[in-house]
Amino acid sequence: MADGDPRQGSGRPVAPYDPPEFLSDVPGSYPWRVLHERHPVLIERVRAATPYDIHVNRALDQLLEEIEGVIEPLGDTAHDRDLWESWDRGHIGRRWYDAPFLWAESYFYRRLLSAVGYFGPGPWRGVDPFEPFKQAELLGAAVDEELRELDTLAALPSAERAQALTLRALWGNRADLVFRVAGPELAGREPGLVADDSALLWSLVGGDETGVPGVPSGLDVSDVPGDAGRGGAARICLVADNAGSELLPDLVLIDHLLHARGTGEVVLHVKPLPYYMSDATPADVLACLRRMSAAGGEAGEVAGRLRAALGSGRLLVRAHAFSCAPLPYREMPFGLREDFASASLTIMKGDLNYRRLVGDRAWPHTTPFAEATAYFPGPVATLRTLKSEVAVGLDGDVVKALEATGSPWLTTGAHGLIQVRP
């Protein structure tokens, strides 16, 4: 597991057009609701889940009061104070609601970790404040059923299995604990794709030409970069989002890439810290492997193969400090840029990674995905459930139909997308 200094050489390209960043200063807007409603609820849930001492509870009270006012800097002794100062864009000292939503949301979680003593010398050092929620979800009956279903999926033809695993990884992104705790209720909402580049995704993966589902007649696979039609991709990066029942299908997808598609190497990027409420960390990867091993059946077989892949170096786990940065990937440091550039394909999972990939900005929804990701150093794909207001690469007729429903289709988690830029 590797770490890196994200301050070295961001090499930020100039975008041809930057629409306004989303702020949190419009009462009733989605970013406003997150800061004004969701974050206070989350603080109280964290407080109730762990019997913290009086010092932590006072710090949580102070954070509750602060987020309605001015953004305070990290303490003088904070180990990463210099790092966060390099990530600041003049927002510290301003109102929380006046900072870009992406920046403010990220900094809130860094401050929450400080409040619960995660970095301090006391008894709560290194204790994941979200562990009670992660464990309850990972050990739940729904996960039992999900793991049993792997026995059925294993018997499917390659093309069907590939498509099923793709959709499971995508809709697994609905398993966002913050979204469940303080977000919209999803019961009764039927999920649907608003963009589907899965054929192009699997053509880039390669390894089994019979496993490319629904290749359009106009797609010439030989024109696609990478190893499509000539064996599995040499190297794929998968940037994870949430732990638990989202990370499980991600790991199953990785096993399929390695075991069935012959991908030479998969690099799994996770967070170095328990960032956001359910973000995946190296510890969560291990917890999922143990969960699959205990389940037996195909889940146990997958866990065994992944353990072997970790041992042989075909599966690498990395936790780069920039994974917790409040900045878009356009500002990624040189080392991380090199990692993605060396991959045949990078797969970005989840809503937060999507916001960081295209920029958390008010893009016209028909802006081409390739335009918004033109800076990215290699082929990139995204599997994402829509839970925030940013979206690009959508067909104009699809956008009109969704907007005609009158529902907040961008933020309910009822829609998803698969987008690829070769």
Coordinates of C-alpha atoms in Angstrom, one line a residue:
M1 CA 0.0 0.0 0.0
A2 CA 1.5 3.3 -1.1
D3 CA 1.2 6.9 -0.1
G4 CA 2.3 10.0 -1.8
D5 CA 2.9 13.7 -1.4
P6 CA 0.1 15.4 -3.4
R7 CA 1.8 18.8 -3.3
Q8 CA 4.4 17.8 -5.9
G9 CA 3.7 19.1 -9.4
S10 CA 0.0 19.3 -9.9
G11 CA 0.5 20.3 -13.5
R12 CA -3.0 21.6 -13.9
P13 CA -4.1 22.0 -17.5
V14 CA -6.2 25.0 -18.5
A15 CA -9.8 24.1 -19.2
P16 CA -11.4 25.5 -22.3
Y17 CA -14.5 26.4 -20.3
D18 CA -15.1 26.4 -16.6
P19 CA -18.8 26.8 -15.5
P20 CA -19.4 28.1 -12.0
E21 CA -18.6 25.8 -9.1
F22 CA -21.5 24.7 -6.9
L23 CA -21.7 26.7 -3.7
S24 CA -23.8 26.1 -0.6
D25 CA -25.2 29.6 -0.2
V26 CA -28.6 29.1 -1.8
P27 CA -31.2 28.1 0.9
G28 CA -33.0 25.0 -0.1
S29 CA -30.5 23.9 -2.7
Y30 CA -28.9 20.5 -2.5
P31 CA -25.4 21.7 -1.3
W32 CA -27.2 23.9 1.3
R33 CA -29.2 21.0 2.6
V34 CA -26.0 18.9 2.9
L35 CA -24.2 21.5 5.0
H36 CA -27.3 22.8 6.9
E37 CA -29.2 19.5 7.5
R38 CA -27.1 16.4 6.7
H39 CA -23.9 17.4 8.5
P40 CA -25.5 18.2 11.9
V41 CA -27.4 15.0 11.7
L42 CA -24.2 13.1 11.0
I43 CA -22.4 14.7 13.9
E44 CA -25.2 13.5 16.3
R45 CA -25.1 10.0 14.8
V46 CA -21.4 9.8 15.3
R47 CA -21.8 11.0 18.9
A48 CA -24.5 8.4 19.6
A49 CA -22.6 5.5 18.1
T50 CA -19.5 5.7 20.3
P51 CA -19.2 6.5 24.0
Y52 CA -16.8 9.4 23.6
D53 CA -15.4 11.3 26.6
I54 CA -16.3 14.8 27.5
H55 CA -13.5 16.4 25.5
V56 CA -14.6 14.8 22.3
N57 CA -18.2 15.8 23.0
R58 CA -17.2 19.4 23.5
A59 CA -15.2 19.4 20.3
L60 CA -18.3 18.0 18.5
D61 CA -20.4 20.8 20.0
Q62 CA -17.9 23.4 18.8
L63 CA -17.9 21.9 15.3
L64 CA -21.7 22.0 15.2
E65 CA -21.6 25.7 16.1
E66 CA -18.8 26.5 13.7
I67 CA -20.4 25.0 10.5
E68 CA -23.1 27.7 10.7
G69 CA -20.4 30.4 10.7
V70 CA -16.8 30.9 9.6
I71 CA -14.3 28.2 8.5
E72 CA -11.6 27.9 11.1
P73 CA -8.1 26.6 10.3
L74 CA -6.6 23.4 11.6
G75 CA -4.7 23.7 14.9
D76 CA -1.0 24.6 14.9
T77 CA 0.0 21.1 15.8
A78 CA -2.1 19.3 13.2
H79 CA 0.2 16.9 11.3
D80 CA -1.3 17.9 7.9
R81 CA -1.7 21.6 8.5
D82 CA 0.8 22.5 5.7
L83 CA -0.9 20.1 3.4
W84 CA -4.4 21.6 3.9
E85 CA -2.9 25.1 3.6
S86 CA -1.7 24.0 0.1
W87 CA -5.2 22.8 -0.7
D88 CA -6.8 26.0 0.5
R89 CA -8.0 28.3 -2.2
G90 CA -8.7 31.2 0.1
H91 CA -11.7 29.6 1.8
I92 CA -10.5 29.4 5.4
G93 CA -11.7 32.4 7.2
R94 CA -14.8 32.7 5.0
R95 CA -18.3 31.4 5.8
W96 CA -18.8 27.7 5.2
Y97 CA -21.7 28.5 2.9
D98 CA -19.6 30.7 0.7
A99 CA -16.9 28.1 -0.1
P100 CA -17.3 25.7 -3.0
F101 CA -19.4 22.7 -2.0
L102 CA -16.8 20.1 -2.9
W103 CA -14.2 21.9 -0.8
A104 CA -16.5 22.6 2.2
E105 CA -17.9 19.1 2.3
S106 CA -14.4 17.6 2.3
Y107 CA -13.0 19.9 4.9
F108 CA -16.0 19.2 7.2
Y109 CA -14.9 15.5 7.3
R110 CA -11.3 16.4 8.1
R111 CA -12.5 18.6 10.9
L112 CA -14.9 15.8 12.1
L113 CA -11.9 13.5 12.4
S114 CA -10.1 16.1 14.5
A115 CA -13.1 16.5 16.7
V116 CA -13.3 12.8 17.6
G117 CA -9.6 12.6 18.4
Y118 CA -8.7 10.5 15.4
F119 CA -5.3 12.1 15.1
G120 CA -4.7 12.9 18.7
P121 CA -2.5 11.3 21.4
G122 CA -5.6 10.1 23.4
P123 CA -7.6 6.9 23.5
W124 CA -9.5 7.6 20.3
R125 CA -6.4 7.9 18.1
G126 CA -6.9 5.9 14.9
V127 CA -10.5 4.8 15.9
D128 CA -12.8 5.0 12.8
P129 CA -15.9 7.0 13.9
F130 CA -17.9 5.4 11.2
E131 CA -17.0 1.8 12.0
P132 CA -20.2 1.0 13.9
F133 CA -22.2 2.0 10.8
K134 CA -19.9 0.1 8.4
Q135 CA -20.0 -3.1 10.5
A136 CA -23.7 -3.1 10.9
E137 CA -24.2 -2.7 7.2
L138 CA -21.5 -5.3 6.2
L139 CA -22.9 -7.9 8.6
G140 CA -26.5 -7.4 7.6
A141 CA -28.9 -9.9 6.1
A142 CA -28.9 -8.0 2.8
V143 CA -25.2 -8.7 2.3
D144 CA -25.9 -12.4 3.1
E145 CA -28.3 -12.5 0.2
E146 CA -25.9 -10.5 -2.1
L147 CA -23.1 -13.0 -1.5
R148 CA -25.4 -16.0 -2.0
E149 CA -26.4 -14.6 -5.4
L150 CA -22.7 -14.9 -6.6
D151 CA -23.3 -18.6 -6.9
T152 CA -25.9 -17.9 -9.6
L153 CA -23.8 -15.3 -11.3
A154 CA -20.9 -17.6 -11.6
A155 CA -22.9 -19.9 -13.9
L156 CA -23.9 -17.2 -16.4
P157 CA -22.2 -16.9 -19.8
S158 CA -19.3 -14.5 -19.9
A159 CA -21.2 -11.6 -21.5
E160 CA -24.1 -11.8 -19.2
R161 CA -21.9 -12.1 -16.2
A162 CA -19.8 -9.1 -17.2
Q163 CA -22.9 -7.0 -17.6
A164 CA -24.4 -8.2 -14.3
L165 CA -21.2 -7.5 -12.4
T166 CA -21.0 -4.0 -14.0
L167 CA -24.5 -3.1 -12.9
R168 CA -24.0 -4.6 -9.4
A169 CA -20.9 -2.4 -9.0
L170 CA -22.8 0.6 -10.3
W171 CA -25.9 0.2 -8.2
G172 CA -23.8 -0.7 -5.2
N173 CA -23.0 3.0 -5.1
R174 CA -26.5 3.5 -3.6
A175 CA -25.1 1.8 -0.5
D176 CA -23.8 5.2 0.8
L177 CA -24.3 5.4 4.5
V178 CA -24.5 9.2 4.5
F179 CA -27.1 9.1 1.8
R180 CA -29.1 6.6 3.9
V181 CA -28.8 8.5 7.2
A182 CA -29.8 11.9 6.0
G183 CA -30.7 11.6 2.3
P184 CA -33.8 10.9 0.3
E185 CA -35.7 7.7 0.9
L186 CA -35.1 5.3 -2.0
A187 CA -37.9 2.8 -1.2
G188 CA -40.2 2.3 -4.2
R189 CA -37.8 4.1 -6.7
E190 CA -36.8 2.0 -9.6
P191 CA -33.3 2.7 -10.7
G192 CA -32.5 3.4 -14.4
L193 CA -29.5 4.3 -16.5
V194 CA -29.4 7.7 -18.1
A195 CA -26.2 6.9 -20.0
D196 CA -24.7 3.4 -20.8
D197 CA -21.3 3.0 -22.4
S198 CA -20.9 -0.5 -21.0
A199 CA -20.1 -1.9 -24.4
L200 CA -17.2 0.5 -24.8
L201 CA -16.0 -0.2 -21.3
W202 CA -15.7 -3.9 -21.9
S203 CA -14.1 -3.5 -25.2
L204 CA -11.3 -1.6 -23.4
V205 CA -11.1 -4.3 -20.8
G206 CA -10.7 -7.0 -23.5
G207 CA -9.7 -10.5 -22.6
D208 CA -12.8 -12.2 -24.0
E209 CA -14.4 -11.0 -27.2
T210 CA -17.5 -13.0 -26.4
G211 CA -17.9 -11.0 -23.2
V212 CA -18.5 -7.6 -24.7
P213 CA -22.2 -7.1 -24.0
G214 CA -24.3 -5.3 -26.6
V215 CA -21.5 -4.0 -28.9
P216 CA -23.2 -1.4 -31.2
S217 CA -22.9 -2.3 -34.9
G218 CA -21.2 1.0 -35.6
L219 CA -18.4 0.4 -33.0
D220 CA -15.1 -0.8 -34.5
V221 CA -13.3 -2.4 -31.6
S222 CA -10.0 -2.4 -33.4
D223 CA -10.0 1.4 -33.2
V224 CA -10.3 1.4 -29.5
P225 CA -7.1 1.9 -27.5
G226 CA -5.8 -0.8 -25.2
D227 CA -5.9 -4.5 -25.5
A228 CA -9.5 -5.1 -26.6
G229 CA -9.8 -8.2 -28.7
R230 CA -6.1 -9.1 -28.1
G231 CA -6.3 -10.4 -24.5
G232 CA -6.9 -8.7 -21.2
A233 CA -5.9 -5.1 -20.4
A234 CA -2.3 -4.9 -19.1
R235 CA -3.3 -2.7 -16.1
I236 CA -6.6 -1.3 -14.7
C237 CA -7.0 1.2 -11.9
L238 CA -10.2 1.1 -10.0
V239 CA -10.8 4.1 -7.7
A240 CA -13.2 2.9 -5.0
D241 CA -15.9 4.9 -3.3
N242 CA -17.8 3.4 -0.4
A243 CA -17.0 0.4 1.9
G244 CA -19.3 -2.5 2.8
S245 CA -22.0 -3.5 0.3
E246 CA -20.5 -1.2 -2.4
L247 CA -17.0 -2.4 -2.0
L248 CA -18.0 -6.1 -2.1
P249 CA -19.3 -5.9 -5.8
D250 CA -16.2 -3.8 -6.6
L251 CA -14.0 -6.6 -5.4
V252 CA -16.0 -9.2 -7.3
L253 CA -15.6 -7.1 -10.4
I254 CA -11.9 -7.0 -9.8
D255 CA -11.8 -10.7 -9.5
H256 CA -13.6 -11.0 -12.8
L257 CA -11.0 -8.7 -14.4
L258 CA -8.1 -10.8 -13.1
H259 CA -9.6 -14.3 -13.2
A260 CA -11.9 -14.3 -16.2
R261 CA -10.6 -11.5 -18.4
G262 CA -6.9 -12.0 -17.9
T263 CA -6.1 -8.4 -16.8
G264 CA -2.4 -8.3 -15.9
E265 CA -2.7 -6.1 -12.9
V266 CA -5.4 -4.2 -11.0
V267 CA -4.6 -1.3 -8.8
L268 CA -7.4 -0.6 -6.2
H269 CA -7.3 3.0 -4.9
V270 CA -8.9 3.6 -1.5
K271 CA -8.9 6.4 1.1
P272 CA -5.9 6.5 3.6
L273 CA -8.4 7.7 6.3
P274 CA -12.0 6.9 7.2
Y275 CA -13.1 9.9 5.1
Y276 CA -16.8 10.7 4.6
M277 CA -19.1 8.4 6.4
S278 CA -18.6 5.2 4.4
D279 CA -15.5 5.7 2.2
A280 CA -13.4 2.6 1.7
T281 CA -10.0 2.3 3.4
P282 CA -7.5 -0.5 3.4
A283 CA -9.1 -1.8 6.6
D284 CA -12.4 -2.0 4.8
V285 CA -10.9 -4.0 2.0
L286 CA -9.7 -6.6 4.5
A287 CA -13.1 -6.6 6.3
C288 CA -14.8 -7.4 3.0
L289 CA -12.4 -10.2 2.2
R290 CA -13.1 -11.7 5.6
R291 CA -16.8 -11.3 5.1
M292 CA -16.6 -13.1 1.7
S293 CA -14.4 -15.9 3.1
A294 CA -16.8 -16.6 5.9
A295 CA -19.8 -16.7 3.5
G296 CA -18.2 -19.7 1.6
G297 CA -19.5 -20.7 -1.8
E298 CA -18.5 -18.6 -4.8
A299 CA -18.0 -15.6 -2.4
G300 CA -15.3 -17.6 -0.6
E301 CA -13.7 -18.6 -3.9
V302 CA -13.5 -15.0 -4.9
A303 CA -12.0 -14.0 -1.6
G304 CA -9.4 -16.7 -2.0
R305 CA -8.4 -15.6 -5.5
L306 CA -8.2 -12.0 -4.4
R307 CA -6.0 -12.9 -1.4
A308 CA -3.7 -14.8 -3.8
A309 CA -3.7 -11.9 -6.2
L310 CA -2.6 -9.6 -3.4
G311 CA 0.2 -12.0 -2.5
S312 CA 1.4 -12.3 -6.1
G313 CA 1.2 -8.5 -6.8
R314 CA -1.5 -8.8 -9.5
L315 CA -3.8 -6.8 -7.1
L316 CA -2.3 -3.7 -5.5
V317 CA -4.0 -1.5 -2.9
R318 CA -3.0 2.1 -2.8
A319 CA -4.1 4.9 -0.5
H320 CA -2.8 8.2 -1.8
A321 CA -3.2 11.4 0.3
F322 CA -4.8 13.2 -2.6
S323 CA -7.8 10.8 -2.3
C324 CA -8.8 13.0 0.6
A325 CA -8.2 16.3 -1.1
P326 CA -11.0 18.8 -1.5
L327 CA -10.0 19.3 -5.1
P328 CA -10.9 18.0 -8.5
Y329 CA -8.7 15.4 -10.2
R330 CA -7.6 18.1 -12.7
E331 CA -5.3 19.2 -9.9
M332 CA -3.9 15.8 -9.1
P333 CA -0.2 15.6 -8.3
F334 CA 2.4 14.2 -10.7
G335 CA 2.8 10.8 -9.1
L336 CA -0.9 10.0 -9.2
R337 CA -1.2 11.3 -12.7
E338 CA 1.6 8.9 -13.7
D339 CA -0.3 6.0 -12.1
F340 CA -3.4 6.7 -14.1
A341 CA -1.4 7.4 -17.3
S342 CA 0.2 3.9 -17.1
A343 CA -3.2 2.2 -16.9
S344 CA -5.1 0.7 -19.9
L345 CA -8.2 2.0 -18.2
T346 CA -9.1 3.8 -15.0
I347 CA -12.6 3.1 -13.5
M348 CA -13.9 5.8 -11.2
K349 CA -16.6 4.6 -8.8
G350 CA -19.3 6.7 -7.2
D351 CA -20.7 10.2 -6.9
L352 CA -17.8 11.9 -5.2
N353 CA -15.2 10.6 -7.6
Y354 CA -17.5 11.7 -10.5
R355 CA -17.7 15.2 -9.0
R356 CA -13.9 15.3 -8.7
L357 CA -13.4 13.8 -12.2
V358 CA -15.5 16.2 -14.2
G359 CA -15.5 19.1 -11.8
D360 CA -18.2 20.0 -9.3
R361 CA -19.6 22.7 -11.5
A362 CA -22.9 23.7 -13.2
W363 CA -22.1 22.0 -16.5
P364 CA -24.8 21.9 -19.1
H365 CA -25.9 18.3 -18.9
T366 CA -25.2 17.7 -22.6
T367 CA -21.6 18.8 -22.3
P368 CA -19.6 15.8 -23.8
F369 CA -18.1 13.6 -21.2
A370 CA -14.9 13.6 -23.3
E371 CA -14.7 17.4 -23.0
A372 CA -15.1 17.5 -19.3
T373 CA -12.4 14.8 -18.8
A374 CA -10.0 15.8 -21.6
Y375 CA -7.3 16.6 -19.1
F376 CA -7.3 13.0 -17.7
P377 CA -4.0 11.2 -18.6
G378 CA -5.5 8.0 -19.9
P379 CA -8.7 6.1 -20.8
V380 CA -11.3 6.6 -18.0
A381 CA -14.7 5.2 -17.2
T382 CA -17.2 6.0 -14.5
L383 CA -19.8 3.9 -12.7
R384 CA -22.0 6.3 -10.7
T385 CA -25.3 6.6 -9.0
L386 CA -26.6 10.2 -9.3
K387 CA -26.7 11.8 -5.9
S388 CA -25.6 15.4 -6.6
E389 CA -26.3 18.0 -9.1
V390 CA -23.4 17.6 -11.5
A391 CA -23.9 15.5 -14.7
V392 CA -22.4 15.7 -18.2
G393 CA -22.5 13.6 -21.3
L394 CA -26.3 13.1 -21.4
D395 CA -28.5 13.0 -24.5
G396 CA -30.6 16.2 -24.8
D397 CA -33.8 14.2 -25.2
V398 CA -33.0 12.2 -22.1
V399 CA -32.5 15.4 -20.1
K400 CA -35.8 16.9 -21.4
A401 CA -37.7 13.8 -20.4
L402 CA -36.1 13.7 -16.9
E403 CA -36.8 17.4 -16.3
A404 CA -40.3 17.0 -17.5
T405 CA -41.0 14.6 -14.6
G406 CA -40.6 17.5 -12.1
S407 CA -38.6 15.2 -9.7
P408 CA -35.1 16.0 -8.4
W409 CA -33.7 13.3 -10.7
L410 CA -30.1 14.4 -10.1
T411 CA -30.0 13.8 -6.4
T412 CA -32.4 10.9 -5.5
G413 CA -30.1 8.0 -6.3
A414 CA -32.7 6.6 -8.6
H415 CA -30.6 7.0 -11.7
G416 CA -27.1 5.9 -12.7
L417 CA -24.7 6.2 -15.6
I418 CA -21.8 4.3 -17.2
Q419 CA -19.6 6.7 -19.2
V420 CA -16.3 6.1 -20.9
R421 CA -13.7 8.2 -22.6
P422 CA -11.2 6.0 -24.5

